[in-house]
Coordinates of C-alpha atoms and ligand atoms in Angstrom, one line a residue:
X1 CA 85.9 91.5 88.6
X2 CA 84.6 94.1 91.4
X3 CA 82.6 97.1 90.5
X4 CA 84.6 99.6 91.8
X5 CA 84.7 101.5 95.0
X6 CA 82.1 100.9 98.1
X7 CA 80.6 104.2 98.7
X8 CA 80.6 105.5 102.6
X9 CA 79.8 108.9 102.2
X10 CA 78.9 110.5 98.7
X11 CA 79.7 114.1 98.8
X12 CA 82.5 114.7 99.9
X13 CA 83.7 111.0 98.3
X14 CA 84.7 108.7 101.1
X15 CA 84.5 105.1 99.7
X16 CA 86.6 102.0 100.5
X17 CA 88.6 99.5 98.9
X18 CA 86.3 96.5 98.2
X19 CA 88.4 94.2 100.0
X20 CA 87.0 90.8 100.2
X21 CA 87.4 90.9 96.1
X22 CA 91.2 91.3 96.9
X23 CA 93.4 88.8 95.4
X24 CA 96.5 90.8 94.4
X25 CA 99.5 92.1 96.2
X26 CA 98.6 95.8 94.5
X27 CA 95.5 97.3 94.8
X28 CA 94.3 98.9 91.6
X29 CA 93.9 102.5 91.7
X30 CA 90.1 102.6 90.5
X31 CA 89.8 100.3 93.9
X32 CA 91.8 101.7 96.6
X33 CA 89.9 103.7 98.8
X34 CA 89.4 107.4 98.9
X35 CA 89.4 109.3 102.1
X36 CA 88.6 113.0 101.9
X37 CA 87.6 115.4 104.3
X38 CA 86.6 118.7 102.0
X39 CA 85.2 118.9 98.3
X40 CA 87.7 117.9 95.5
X41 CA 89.7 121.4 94.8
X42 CA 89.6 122.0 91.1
X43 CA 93.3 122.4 90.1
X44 CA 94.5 124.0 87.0
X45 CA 98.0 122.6 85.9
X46 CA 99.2 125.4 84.0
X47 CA 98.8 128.0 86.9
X48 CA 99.7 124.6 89.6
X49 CA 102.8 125.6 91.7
X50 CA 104.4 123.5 94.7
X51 CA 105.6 126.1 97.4
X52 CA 108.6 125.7 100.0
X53 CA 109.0 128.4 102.6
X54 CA 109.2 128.7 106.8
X55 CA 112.4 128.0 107.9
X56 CA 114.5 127.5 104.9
X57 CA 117.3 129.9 103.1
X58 CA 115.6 130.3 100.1
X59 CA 111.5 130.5 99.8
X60 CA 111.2 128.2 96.4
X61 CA 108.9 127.8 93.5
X62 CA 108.1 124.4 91.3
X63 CA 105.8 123.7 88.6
X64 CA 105.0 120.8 87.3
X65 CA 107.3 120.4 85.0
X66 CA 110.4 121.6 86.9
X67 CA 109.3 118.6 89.5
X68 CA 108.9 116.8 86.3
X69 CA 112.8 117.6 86.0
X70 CA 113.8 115.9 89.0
X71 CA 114.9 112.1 89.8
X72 CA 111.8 109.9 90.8
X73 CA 112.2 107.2 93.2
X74 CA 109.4 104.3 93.7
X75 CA 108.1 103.1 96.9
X76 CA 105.2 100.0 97.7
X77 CA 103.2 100.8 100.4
X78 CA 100.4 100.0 102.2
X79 CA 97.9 102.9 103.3
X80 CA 95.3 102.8 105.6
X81 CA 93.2 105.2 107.4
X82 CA 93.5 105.8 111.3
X83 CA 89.5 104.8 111.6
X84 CA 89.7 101.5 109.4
X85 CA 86.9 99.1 110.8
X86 CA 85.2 101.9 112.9
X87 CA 81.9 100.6 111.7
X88 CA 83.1 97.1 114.0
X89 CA 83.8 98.5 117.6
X90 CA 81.5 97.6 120.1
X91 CA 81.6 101.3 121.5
X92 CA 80.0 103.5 119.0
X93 CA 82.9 106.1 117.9
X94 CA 82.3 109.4 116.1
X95 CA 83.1 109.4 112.2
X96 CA 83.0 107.8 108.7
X97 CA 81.8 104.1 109.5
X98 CA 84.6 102.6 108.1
X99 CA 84.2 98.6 107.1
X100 CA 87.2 97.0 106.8
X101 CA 88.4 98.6 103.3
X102 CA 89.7 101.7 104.4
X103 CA 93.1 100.2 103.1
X104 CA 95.0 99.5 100.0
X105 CA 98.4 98.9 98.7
X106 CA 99.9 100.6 95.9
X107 CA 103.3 101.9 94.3
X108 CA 104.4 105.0 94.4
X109 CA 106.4 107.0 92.5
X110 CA 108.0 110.5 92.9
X111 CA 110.3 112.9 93.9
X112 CA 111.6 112.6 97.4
X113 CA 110.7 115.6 99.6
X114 CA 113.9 115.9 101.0
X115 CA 115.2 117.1 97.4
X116 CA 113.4 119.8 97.4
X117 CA 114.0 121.1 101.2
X118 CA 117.7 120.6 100.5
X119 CA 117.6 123.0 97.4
X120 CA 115.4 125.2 99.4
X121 CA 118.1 125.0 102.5
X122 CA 116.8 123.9 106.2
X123 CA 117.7 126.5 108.6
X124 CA 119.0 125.1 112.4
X125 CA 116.4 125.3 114.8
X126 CA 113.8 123.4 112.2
X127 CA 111.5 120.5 113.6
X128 CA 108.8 119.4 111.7
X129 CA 107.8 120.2 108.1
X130 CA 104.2 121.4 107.8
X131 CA 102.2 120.0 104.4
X132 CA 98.9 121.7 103.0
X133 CA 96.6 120.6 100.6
X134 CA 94.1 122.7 98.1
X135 CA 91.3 121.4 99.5
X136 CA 89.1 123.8 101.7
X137 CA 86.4 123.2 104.0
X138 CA 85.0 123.3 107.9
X139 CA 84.0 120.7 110.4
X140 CA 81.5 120.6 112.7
X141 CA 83.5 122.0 115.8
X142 CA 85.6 124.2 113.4
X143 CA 83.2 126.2 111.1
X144 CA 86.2 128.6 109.8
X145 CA 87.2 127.2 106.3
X146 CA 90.4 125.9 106.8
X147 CA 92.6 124.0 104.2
X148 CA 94.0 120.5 105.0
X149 CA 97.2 120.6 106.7
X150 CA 99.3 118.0 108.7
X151 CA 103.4 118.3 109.5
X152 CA 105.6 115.0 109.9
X153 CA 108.9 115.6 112.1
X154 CA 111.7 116.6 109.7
X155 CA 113.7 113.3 109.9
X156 CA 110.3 111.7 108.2
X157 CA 110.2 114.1 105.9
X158 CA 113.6 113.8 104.7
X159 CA 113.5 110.4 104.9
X160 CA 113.9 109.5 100.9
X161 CA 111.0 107.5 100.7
X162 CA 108.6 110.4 101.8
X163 CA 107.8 111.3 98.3
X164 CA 106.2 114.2 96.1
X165 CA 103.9 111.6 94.5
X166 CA 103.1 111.8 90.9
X167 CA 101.9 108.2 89.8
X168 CA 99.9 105.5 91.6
X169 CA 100.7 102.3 89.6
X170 CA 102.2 103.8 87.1
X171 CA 99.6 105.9 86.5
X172 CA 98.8 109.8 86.9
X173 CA 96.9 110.2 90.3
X174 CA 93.2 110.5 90.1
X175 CA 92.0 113.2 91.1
X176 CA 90.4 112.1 94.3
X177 CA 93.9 110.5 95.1
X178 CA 95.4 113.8 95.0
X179 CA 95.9 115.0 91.3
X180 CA 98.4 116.7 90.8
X181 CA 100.9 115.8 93.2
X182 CA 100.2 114.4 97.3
X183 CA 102.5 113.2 99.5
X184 CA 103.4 109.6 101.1
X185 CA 104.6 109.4 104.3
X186 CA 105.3 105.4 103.7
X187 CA 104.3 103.3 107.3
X188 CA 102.0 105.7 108.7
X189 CA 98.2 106.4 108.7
X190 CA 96.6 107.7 105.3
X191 CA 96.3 111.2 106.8
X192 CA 99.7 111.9 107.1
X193 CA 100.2 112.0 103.4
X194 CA 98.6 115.1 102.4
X195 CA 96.5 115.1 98.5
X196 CA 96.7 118.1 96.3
X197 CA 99.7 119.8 97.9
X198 CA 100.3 123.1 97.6
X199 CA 102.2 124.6 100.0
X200 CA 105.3 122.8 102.5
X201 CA 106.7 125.0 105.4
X202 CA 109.4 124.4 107.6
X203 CA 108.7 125.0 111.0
X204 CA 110.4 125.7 113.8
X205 CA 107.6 124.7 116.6
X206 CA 105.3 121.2 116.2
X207 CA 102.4 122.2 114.4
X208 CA 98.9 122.4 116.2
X209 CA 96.6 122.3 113.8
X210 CA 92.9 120.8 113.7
X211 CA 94.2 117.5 111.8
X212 CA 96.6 116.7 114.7
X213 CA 95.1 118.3 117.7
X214 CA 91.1 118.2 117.8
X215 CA 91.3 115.2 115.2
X216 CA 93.7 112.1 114.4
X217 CA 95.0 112.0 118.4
X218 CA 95.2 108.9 120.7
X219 CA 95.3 109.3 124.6
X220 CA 98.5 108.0 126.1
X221 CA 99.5 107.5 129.3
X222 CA 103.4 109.9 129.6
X223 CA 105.4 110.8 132.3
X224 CA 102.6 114.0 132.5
X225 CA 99.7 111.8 133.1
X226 CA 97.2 110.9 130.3
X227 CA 98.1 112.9 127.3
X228 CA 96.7 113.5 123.8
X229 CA 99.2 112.3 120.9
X230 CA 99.3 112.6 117.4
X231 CA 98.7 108.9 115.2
X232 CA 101.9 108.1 113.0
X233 CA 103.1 104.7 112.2
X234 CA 100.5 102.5 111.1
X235 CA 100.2 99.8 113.9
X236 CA 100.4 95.6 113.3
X237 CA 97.2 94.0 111.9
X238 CA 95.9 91.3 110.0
X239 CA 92.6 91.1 108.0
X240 CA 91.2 87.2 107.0
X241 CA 89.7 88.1 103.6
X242 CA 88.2 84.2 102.5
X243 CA 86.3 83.1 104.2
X244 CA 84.2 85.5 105.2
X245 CA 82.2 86.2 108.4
X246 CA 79.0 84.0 107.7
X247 CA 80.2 82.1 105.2
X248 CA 79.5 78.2 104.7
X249 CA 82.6 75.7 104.9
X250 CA 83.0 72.0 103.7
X251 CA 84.4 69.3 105.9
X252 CA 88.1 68.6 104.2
X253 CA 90.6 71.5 103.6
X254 CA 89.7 74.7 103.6
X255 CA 91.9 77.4 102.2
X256 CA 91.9 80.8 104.4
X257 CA 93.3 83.5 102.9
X258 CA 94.4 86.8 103.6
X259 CA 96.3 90.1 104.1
X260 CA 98.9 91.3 107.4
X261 CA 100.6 94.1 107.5
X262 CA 102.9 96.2 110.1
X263 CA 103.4 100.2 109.5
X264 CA 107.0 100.8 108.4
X265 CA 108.0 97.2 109.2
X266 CA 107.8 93.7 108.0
X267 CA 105.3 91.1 108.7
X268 CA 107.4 88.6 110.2
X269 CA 104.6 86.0 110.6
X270 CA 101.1 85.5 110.8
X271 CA 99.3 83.1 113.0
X272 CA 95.8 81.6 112.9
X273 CA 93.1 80.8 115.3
X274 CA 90.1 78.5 114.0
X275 CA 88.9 77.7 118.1
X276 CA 88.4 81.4 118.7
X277 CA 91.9 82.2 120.0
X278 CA 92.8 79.5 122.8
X279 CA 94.9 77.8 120.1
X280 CA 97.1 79.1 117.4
X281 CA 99.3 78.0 114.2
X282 CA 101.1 79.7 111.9
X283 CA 100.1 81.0 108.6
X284 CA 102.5 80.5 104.9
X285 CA 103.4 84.2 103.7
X286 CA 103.3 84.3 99.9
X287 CA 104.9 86.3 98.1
X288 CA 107.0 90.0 99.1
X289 CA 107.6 90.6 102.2
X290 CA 108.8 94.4 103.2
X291 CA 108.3 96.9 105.2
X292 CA 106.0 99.4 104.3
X293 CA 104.1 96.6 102.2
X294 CA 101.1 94.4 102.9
X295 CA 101.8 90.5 102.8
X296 CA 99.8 88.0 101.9
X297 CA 99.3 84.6 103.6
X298 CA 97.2 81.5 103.1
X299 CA 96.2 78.9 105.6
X300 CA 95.2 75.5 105.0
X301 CA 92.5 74.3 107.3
X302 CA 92.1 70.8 108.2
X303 CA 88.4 70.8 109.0
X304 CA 86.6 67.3 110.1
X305 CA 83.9 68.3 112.4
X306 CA 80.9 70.4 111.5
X307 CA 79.9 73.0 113.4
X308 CA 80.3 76.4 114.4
X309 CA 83.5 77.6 114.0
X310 CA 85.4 81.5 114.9
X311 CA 88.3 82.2 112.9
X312 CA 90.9 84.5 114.1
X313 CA 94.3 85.7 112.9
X314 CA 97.0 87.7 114.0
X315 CA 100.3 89.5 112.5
X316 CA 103.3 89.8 114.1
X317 CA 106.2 92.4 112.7
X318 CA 109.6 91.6 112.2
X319 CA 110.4 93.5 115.3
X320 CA 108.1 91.3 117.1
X321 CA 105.1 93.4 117.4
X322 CA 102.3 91.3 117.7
X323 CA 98.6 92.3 117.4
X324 CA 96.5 92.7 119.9
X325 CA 93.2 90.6 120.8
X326 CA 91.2 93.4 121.8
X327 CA 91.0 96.9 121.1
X328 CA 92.3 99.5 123.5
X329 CA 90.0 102.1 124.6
X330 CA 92.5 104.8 124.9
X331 CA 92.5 104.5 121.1
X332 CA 89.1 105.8 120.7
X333 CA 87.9 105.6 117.1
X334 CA 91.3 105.2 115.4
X335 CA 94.0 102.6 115.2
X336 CA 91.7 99.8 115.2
X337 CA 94.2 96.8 114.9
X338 CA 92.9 94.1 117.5
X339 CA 92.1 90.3 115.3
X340 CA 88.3 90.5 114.5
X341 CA 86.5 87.1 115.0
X342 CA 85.4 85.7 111.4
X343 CA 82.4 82.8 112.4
X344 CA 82.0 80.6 109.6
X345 CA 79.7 77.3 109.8
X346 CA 81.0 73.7 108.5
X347 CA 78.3 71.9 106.9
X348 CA 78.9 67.6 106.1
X349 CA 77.3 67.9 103.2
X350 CA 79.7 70.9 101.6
X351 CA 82.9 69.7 100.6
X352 CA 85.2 71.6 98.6
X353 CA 88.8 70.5 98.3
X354 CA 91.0 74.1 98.3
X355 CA 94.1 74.2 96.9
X356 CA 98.0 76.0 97.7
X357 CA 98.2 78.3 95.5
X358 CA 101.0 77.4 92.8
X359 CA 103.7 79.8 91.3
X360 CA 101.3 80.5 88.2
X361 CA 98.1 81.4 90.2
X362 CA 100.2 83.3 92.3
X363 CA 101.5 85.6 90.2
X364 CA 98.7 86.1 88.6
X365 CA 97.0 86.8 91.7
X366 CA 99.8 89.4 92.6
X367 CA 99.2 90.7 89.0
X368 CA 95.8 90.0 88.7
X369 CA 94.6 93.7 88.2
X370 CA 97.5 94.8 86.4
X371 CA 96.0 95.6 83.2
X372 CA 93.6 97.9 84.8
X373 CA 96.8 100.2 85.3
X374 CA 98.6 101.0 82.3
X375 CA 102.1 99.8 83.2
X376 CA 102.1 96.2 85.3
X377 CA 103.1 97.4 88.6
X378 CA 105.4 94.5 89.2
X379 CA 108.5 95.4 86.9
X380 CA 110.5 94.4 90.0
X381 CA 112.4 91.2 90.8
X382 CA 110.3 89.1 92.9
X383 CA 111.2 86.8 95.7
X384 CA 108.9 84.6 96.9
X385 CA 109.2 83.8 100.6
X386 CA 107.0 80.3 101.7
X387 CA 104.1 78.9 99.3
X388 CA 104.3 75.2 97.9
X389 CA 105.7 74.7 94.6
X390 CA 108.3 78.1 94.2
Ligands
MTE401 N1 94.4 117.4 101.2 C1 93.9 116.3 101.8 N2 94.8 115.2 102.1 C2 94.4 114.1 102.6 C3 93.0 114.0 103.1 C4 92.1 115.1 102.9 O1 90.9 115.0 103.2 N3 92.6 116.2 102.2 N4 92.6 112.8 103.8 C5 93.7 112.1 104.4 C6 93.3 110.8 104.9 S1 92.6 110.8 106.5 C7 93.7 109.6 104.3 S2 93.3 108.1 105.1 C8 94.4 109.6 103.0 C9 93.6 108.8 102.0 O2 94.2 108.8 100.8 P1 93.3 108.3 99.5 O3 92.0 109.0 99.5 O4 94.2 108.5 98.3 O5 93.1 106.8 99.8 O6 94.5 110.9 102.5 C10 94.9 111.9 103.5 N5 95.2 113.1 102.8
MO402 MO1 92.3 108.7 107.2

């Protein structure tokens, strides 16, 4: 059973999800990674209140327990941050040195945003929705405290799975998750789904703040030439969990396993590389497959040569997405998604026979944490797709 959290930075927290440990389809809450940019606000629930003003008919008030009131929806979803596996680019980029843990998968429950904008009343004219968090703080090149604040275009947040989130797993949301209530912007990158809201305004410009302007932007190439743009949807990516880079391999059959994911859609299919990319086969997906969510997929390697061997693997979205080989330099430090080569050795003398997982280990590897949270977080029907055995 892992420890808990890998620490990055200590104060403020920034600590990932220990991912070679995962197993599971959910990612227990005392796991998942934490990402913040400012000192935990301290946040009194009593005096707590949820604002809704800008562009809307009537500037609103909620509590906690008029939100409490209100009809809760659940969502899985997979959330990573923008600068996930920083720490591995050749070309040093500015930032938390991210491993590959910035990531986790969780559900979600809350009240959709769009319920409370619609009781406030959009005016015409409104384009984005602006979201702003407790937390207060400077950076480097801003040294004015600001709080954190980031807008999503108003048909995101009215989509109904852009929630007012209340519970991770079932469970109340840590503090350093966002206590009392943060919002998921399901599909995109971690930093759209502002912790300890406060305050949501409906604006009729785009916003320009820090978060999306000096931070959090890719350069594209537009009909205006190279242009700065703000990261949304998480992009298409695979990560091989077992075996790990390093690790020592037995002639026979190997079991690789591991995690693919693709924003707001599907994995369609994952393919794997063991002769560092000039070949490919595909991988079995086990267990849900949705958009929003993480998949899992196993692999079983045939191995009868020793040697040196580089493993890759790459995801491909149900809309056909397929992840890149290499990462693009117009991405800078974020949206690190291109296949990163696992070397592993195959020793004679090692031999370990690996197994398909079965129905039972499977479950309990998609539940394997559950009793860490207090509710299991699979009370949904399940449909396996692939795997020997179901
Ligand atoms: N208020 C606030 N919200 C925030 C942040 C923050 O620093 N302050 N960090 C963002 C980033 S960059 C990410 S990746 C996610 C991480 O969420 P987690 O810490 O619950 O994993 O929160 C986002 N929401
Ligand atoms: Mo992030």
């Amino acid at each position: 059973m892992p420890e808990g959290r890998k620490i990055v930075t200590a104060l403020p927290e920034n600590s990932e999800t220990p991912i070679e440990d995962v197993r599971g389809w959910v990612t227990p809450n005392r796991l998942f990674f934490v990402r913040n940019h400012f000192p935990l606000p301290s946040i009194d629930l009593a005096s707590w209140r949820l604002t809704v003003e800008g562009e809307v008919e009537r500037r609103l008030e909620w509590s906690w327990d008029d939100l409490a009131a209100l009809p809760e929806r659940s969502v899985f979803a997979t959330m990573e941050c923008a600068g996930n596996g920083r720490s591995f680019l050749a070309q040093h980029a500015h930032g938390v040195q991210w491993g590959a843990g910035a990531i986790g998968h969780a559900e979600w429950t809350g009240v959709p945003v769009g319920h409370l904008l619609k009781k406030a009343g959009i005016k015409p004219g409104a384009v984005e929705v602006l979201f702003e968090g407790a937390d207060i703080g400077s950076e480097a090149d801003h040294p004015e405290p600001m709080h954190f604040q980031r807008s999503l275009p108003l048909d995101k947040a009215l989509d109904m799975d852009t929630l007012l989130v209340t519970r991770m797993n079932g469970e109340l949301l840590e503090p350093s998750h966002g206590y009392p209530v943060r919002l998921l912007a399901p599909g995109w990158y971690g930093v759209a789904s502002v912790k300890w809201l406060r305050r949501i305004e409906v604006l009729r410009e785009p916003f320009r703040g820090y978060f999306q302007t000096k931070k959090y932007t890719v350069a594209r190439h537009t009909g205006r030439g190279l242009e700065r743009v703000v990261v949304g949807p998480m992009a298409v990516k695979s990560e091989i969990i077992r075996p790990h880079a390093g690790e020592v391999l037995g002639l026979g059959t190997n079991r690789l396993f591991g995690v693919a994911w693709a924003g707001p859609e599907a994995v369609a299919r994952v393919e794997i590389s063991t002769d560092a990319g000039q070949t490919w086969r595909q991988a079995d997906l086990i267990g849900m497959r949705a958009p929003y969510s993480w998949t899992m997929w196993e692999y079983l390697w045939e191995v009868a040569e020793p040697g040196a061997y580089v493993l890759l693997a790459r995801a491909i979205s149900s809309s056909g997405k397929v992840q890149p080989a290499e990462h693009d330099p117009l991405n800078e430090g974020y949206l690190i998604h291109h296949s990163r080569a696992t070397p592993i050795q195959v020793l004679r003398t090692r031999h370990i026979q690996d197994q398909r997982a079965d129905a039972e280990t499977l479950l309990y590897d998609m539940n394997c944490f559950a009793a860490d949270n207090t509710r299991l977080p699979l009370d949904v029907q399940i449909e396996f797709a692939g795997g020997e055995g179901i």
